[in-house]
Amino acid sequence: MGAVAHGGHCVARHEGRVVFVRHGLPGERVVVRVTEDRHPGFCRADAVEVLEASSARVERPCPHSGPGRCGGCDWQHVDPAEQRRLKAAVVREQLSRLAGLDVDVPVEELPGGPLRWRSRARFAVDRTGAAGLRRHRSHDVVVLDDCPITEESAAAAVLRRPWPGAGAVDVSVDSTGAVTTTRLDRRGRPTSSRVVRPGGALPEEPAGRAERRAGGRDWEVEGTGFWQVHPAAADALVAAVSAFADVRAGETVLDLYAGAGLFGGALAPAVGPTGRVVCVESDPGACAAADANLSGFPQAEVWQGDVDAEGLAGLLADLGTAPDVVVLDPPRAGAGREVSRLLAGTGARAVVYVACDPAALARDLAAVTGEGYRLAGIRGFDAFPMTAHVECVALLVR
Ligand SMILES: C[S@@+](CC[C@H](N)C(=O)[O-])C[C@H]1O[C@@H](n2cnc3c(N)ncnc32)[C@H](O)[C@@H]1O
């Protein structure tokens, strides 16, 4: 079997066709079972028997993972250090193929080990009300009694209890240990939210704000609203973004896709009272949290709006002055070519791009580097152990 590709499967060939194989490792000889065959050029398969094993293969710590089982993890069968090497290879390949960049990006380990790191998760609920996770590329729910990559209290709050009538349940555990669950209907709309506090007088109360700690301070977040999933990720990303941005007093910083204002809030002290930080976020609940998190900084503002080609053009006009530094942390699909080009057009001295998908990152970097910027630094973080996902932070300068 050949190299690992974006998505975590190995690329193999059979009778001229590409086979994307899950549950294998590069260099292994395996017997596969085809799981999907709908395309003339390729099919998908699971490695169901290992004939020649890689030295990086390990016993799966999770009893629910494996061919045909829970689709939550890609690499339970891979030694964690090798997982990081595989992620680095995928980032390198995506940057080379999609952005023409030849760069090594070692993927750094975060503290805490490969299990129990997931502080936020969405579990699916089947028609009987039982909670679990979906099978890979399927709507079937694999009912779980535990999820070993999820923090214990969060997994216990959702699994092994019935959720009649729900379509899914979001759960998050904050830095005080409070566990918030949000029930979603079958169309994915939130219907109710509850919080259980450790040692609280009430067993359950309506959800409010959660508390998270990063960059040496506390942050307010909506109960199950966006926050970095790995408990060490926010700290690591704030440190990486701050070092790359190297913000100076009096500068103007744009924090796009700002969530609860993590990066804008971390950079606000550095611009000082003569500078300006503008956080832009589309979600009203996240904007309210960002307002609270930035309330101590008169130089910081939160704007609710969409970062798309039209929205960004208006936003840059409203800003009235060119930003010195732009930080962006878009969702998985990336910012897109138009937004990337508009950002390059601002002439900002530094663009710091935080990305959870190396393919989207590479496509957006290609757009920015085509407009007079060059990649001056990039780091990778293993913020999602046991999965093929990786977080990157890139610095672009003119
Ligand atoms: C990956 S999160 C980053 C949040 C924040 N930087 C953090 O690390 O906590 C992406 C954020 O972008 C927001 N978002 C998604 N699409 C957006 C858009 N088109 N315009 C503005 N914000 C958007 C989401 O609501 C989410 O809060």
Short mmCIF file of N, CA and C and ligand atoms in Angstrom, two decimals, residues 120 221 225-228 233-234 237-238 255-264 280-284 286-287 303-308 315 327-332 334-335 339 354-356 391, ligand 1:
data_model
loop_
_atom_site.label_atom_id
_atom_site.label_comp_id
_atom_site.label_asym_id
_atom_site.label_seq_id
_atom_site.Cartn_x
_atom_site.Cartn_y
_atom_site.Cartn_z
N ARG A 120 -15.29 18.90 23.18
CA ARG A 120 -16.53 19.30 22.51
C ARG A 120 -16.81 18.23 21.47
N VAL A 221 -17.67 31.62 26.59
CA VAL A 221 -18.10 31.01 25.34
C VAL A 221 -19.55 30.58 25.54
N GLY A 225 -21.04 26.38 22.06
CA GLY A 225 -20.59 27.17 20.90
C GLY A 225 -19.13 26.88 20.57
N PHE A 226 -18.65 27.49 19.48
CA PHE A 226 -17.30 27.15 19.01
C PHE A 226 -16.23 27.51 20.03
N TRP A 227 -15.36 26.57 20.27
CA TRP A 227 -14.10 26.78 20.97
C TRP A 227 -13.18 25.67 20.49
N GLN A 228 -11.88 25.88 20.51
CA GLN A 228 -10.97 24.83 20.06
C GLN A 228 -11.27 23.56 20.86
N ALA A 233 -5.28 23.31 22.67
CA ALA A 233 -5.13 23.92 21.34
C ALA A 233 -5.20 25.45 21.39
N ALA A 234 -6.13 25.98 22.17
CA ALA A 234 -6.29 27.45 22.18
C ALA A 234 -4.99 28.11 22.63
N LEU A 237 -2.35 27.76 19.82
CA LEU A 237 -2.64 28.58 18.64
C LEU A 237 -2.45 30.06 18.96
N VAL A 238 -2.86 30.49 20.17
CA VAL A 238 -2.65 31.89 20.56
C VAL A 238 -1.16 32.21 20.53
N ASP A 255 -9.40 40.47 12.95
CA ASP A 255 -9.51 39.06 13.34
C ASP A 255 -10.78 38.53 12.67
N LEU A 256 -10.61 37.80 11.56
CA LEU A 256 -11.76 37.33 10.79
C LEU A 256 -12.16 35.92 11.20
N TYR A 257 -13.47 35.64 11.19
CA TYR A 257 -14.02 34.37 11.69
C TYR A 257 -13.58 34.25 13.16
N ALA A 258 -13.96 35.25 13.93
CA ALA A 258 -13.32 35.47 15.25
C ALA A 258 -13.87 34.60 16.35
N GLY A 259 -15.01 33.94 16.16
CA GLY A 259 -15.59 33.14 17.25
C GLY A 259 -15.81 34.02 18.47
N ALA A 260 -15.36 33.56 19.63
CA ALA A 260 -15.54 34.33 20.88
C ALA A 260 -14.41 35.34 21.07
N GLY A 261 -13.67 35.64 20.02
CA GLY A 261 -12.66 36.71 20.08
C GLY A 261 -11.30 36.26 20.59
N LEU A 262 -11.00 34.95 20.44
CA LEU A 262 -9.77 34.41 21.02
C LEU A 262 -8.52 35.15 20.53
N PHE A 263 -8.35 35.25 19.21
CA PHE A 263 -7.10 35.85 18.71
C PHE A 263 -7.12 37.38 18.86
N GLY A 264 -8.26 38.00 18.54
CA GLY A 264 -8.36 39.45 18.70
C GLY A 264 -8.11 39.85 20.14
N VAL A 280 -14.43 40.02 13.45
CA VAL A 280 -15.62 39.84 12.60
C VAL A 280 -16.08 38.40 12.69
N GLU A 281 -17.37 38.22 12.96
CA GLU A 281 -17.92 36.89 13.21
C GLU A 281 -19.39 36.92 12.79
N SER A 282 -19.86 35.80 12.19
CA SER A 282 -21.25 35.79 11.70
C SER A 282 -22.26 35.35 12.75
N ASP A 283 -21.84 34.56 13.73
CA ASP A 283 -22.79 33.97 14.67
C ASP A 283 -23.11 34.94 15.81
N PRO A 284 -24.40 35.26 16.00
CA PRO A 284 -24.75 36.27 17.02
C PRO A 284 -24.32 35.86 18.44
N ALA A 286 -21.79 33.92 19.33
CA ALA A 286 -20.33 34.06 19.45
C ALA A 286 -19.97 35.53 19.55
N CYS A 287 -20.68 36.40 18.80
CA CYS A 287 -20.41 37.84 18.87
C CYS A 287 -20.68 38.37 20.28
N TRP A 303 -17.64 43.09 15.22
CA TRP A 303 -18.62 43.36 14.16
C TRP A 303 -19.27 42.04 13.78
N GLN A 304 -20.62 42.04 13.79
CA GLN A 304 -21.30 40.83 13.32
C GLN A 304 -21.49 40.93 11.81
N GLY A 305 -21.04 39.95 11.07
CA GLY A 305 -21.20 39.99 9.62
C GLY A 305 -20.57 38.78 8.97
N ASP A 306 -20.88 38.62 7.69
CA ASP A 306 -20.33 37.49 6.93
C ASP A 306 -19.03 37.89 6.26
N VAL A 307 -18.02 37.07 6.44
CA VAL A 307 -16.79 37.26 5.67
C VAL A 307 -16.96 36.47 4.37
N ASP A 308 -17.50 37.16 3.36
CA ASP A 308 -17.52 36.60 2.00
C ASP A 308 -17.09 37.75 1.11
N LEU A 315 -16.78 45.65 4.57
CA LEU A 315 -16.10 45.74 5.87
C LEU A 315 -14.79 46.52 5.76
N VAL A 327 -5.64 38.37 10.82
CA VAL A 327 -5.67 36.98 11.30
C VAL A 327 -6.96 36.39 10.77
N LEU A 328 -6.91 35.20 10.18
CA LEU A 328 -8.16 34.56 9.77
C LEU A 328 -8.14 33.09 10.15
N ASP A 329 -9.30 32.62 10.60
CA ASP A 329 -9.45 31.24 11.08
C ASP A 329 -10.78 30.72 10.56
N PRO A 330 -10.85 30.51 9.23
CA PRO A 330 -12.14 30.14 8.64
C PRO A 330 -12.57 28.72 8.97
N PRO A 331 -13.85 28.38 8.73
CA PRO A 331 -14.28 26.99 8.88
C PRO A 331 -13.57 26.10 7.86
N ARG A 332 -13.84 24.81 7.94
CA ARG A 332 -13.11 23.78 7.18
C ARG A 332 -12.96 24.10 5.68
N GLY A 334 -12.43 26.76 4.21
CA GLY A 334 -11.45 27.82 3.92
C GLY A 334 -12.14 29.14 3.60
N ALA A 335 -11.34 30.15 3.29
CA ALA A 335 -11.88 31.49 3.02
C ALA A 335 -12.34 31.61 1.57
N VAL A 339 -12.18 35.91 -1.24
CA VAL A 339 -11.82 36.53 0.05
C VAL A 339 -10.30 36.60 0.17
N VAL A 354 -5.04 30.59 10.15
CA VAL A 354 -5.21 29.40 11.00
C VAL A 354 -6.16 28.46 10.26
N ALA A 355 -5.75 27.20 10.06
CA ALA A 355 -6.53 26.32 9.18
C ALA A 355 -6.68 24.93 9.77
N CYS A 356 -7.88 24.38 9.68
CA CYS A 356 -8.07 23.00 10.14
C CYS A 356 -8.14 22.03 8.96
N GLU A 391 -4.18 20.83 12.51
CA GLU A 391 -4.36 22.29 12.54
C GLU A 391 -3.05 22.93 12.10
C1 LIG B 1 -12.82 27.79 13.14
S1 LIG B 1 -13.88 28.87 14.03
C2 LIG B 1 -12.70 30.00 14.69
C3 LIG B 1 -13.09 30.77 15.91
C4 LIG B 1 -11.96 31.45 16.70
N1 LIG B 1 -10.93 31.97 15.85
C5 LIG B 1 -11.38 30.50 17.73
O1 LIG B 1 -10.27 29.98 17.51
O2 LIG B 1 -12.01 30.28 18.78
C6 LIG B 1 -14.65 29.68 12.72
C7 LIG B 1 -15.66 30.75 13.12
O3 LIG B 1 -16.10 31.39 11.92
C8 LIG B 1 -17.47 31.66 12.02
N2 LIG B 1 -17.93 31.79 10.62
C9 LIG B 1 -18.23 30.80 9.75
N3 LIG B 1 -18.50 31.31 8.53
C10 LIG B 1 -18.34 32.66 8.64
C11 LIG B 1 -18.47 33.72 7.71
N4 LIG B 1 -18.78 33.52 6.42
N5 LIG B 1 -18.25 34.97 8.15
C12 LIG B 1 -17.91 35.20 9.45
N6 LIG B 1 -17.77 34.23 10.36
C13 LIG B 1 -17.98 32.97 9.97
C14 LIG B 1 -18.04 30.52 12.81
O4 LIG B 1 -19.25 30.91 13.45
C15 LIG B 1 -16.90 30.24 13.82
O5 LIG B 1 -17.09 30.99 15.00
#
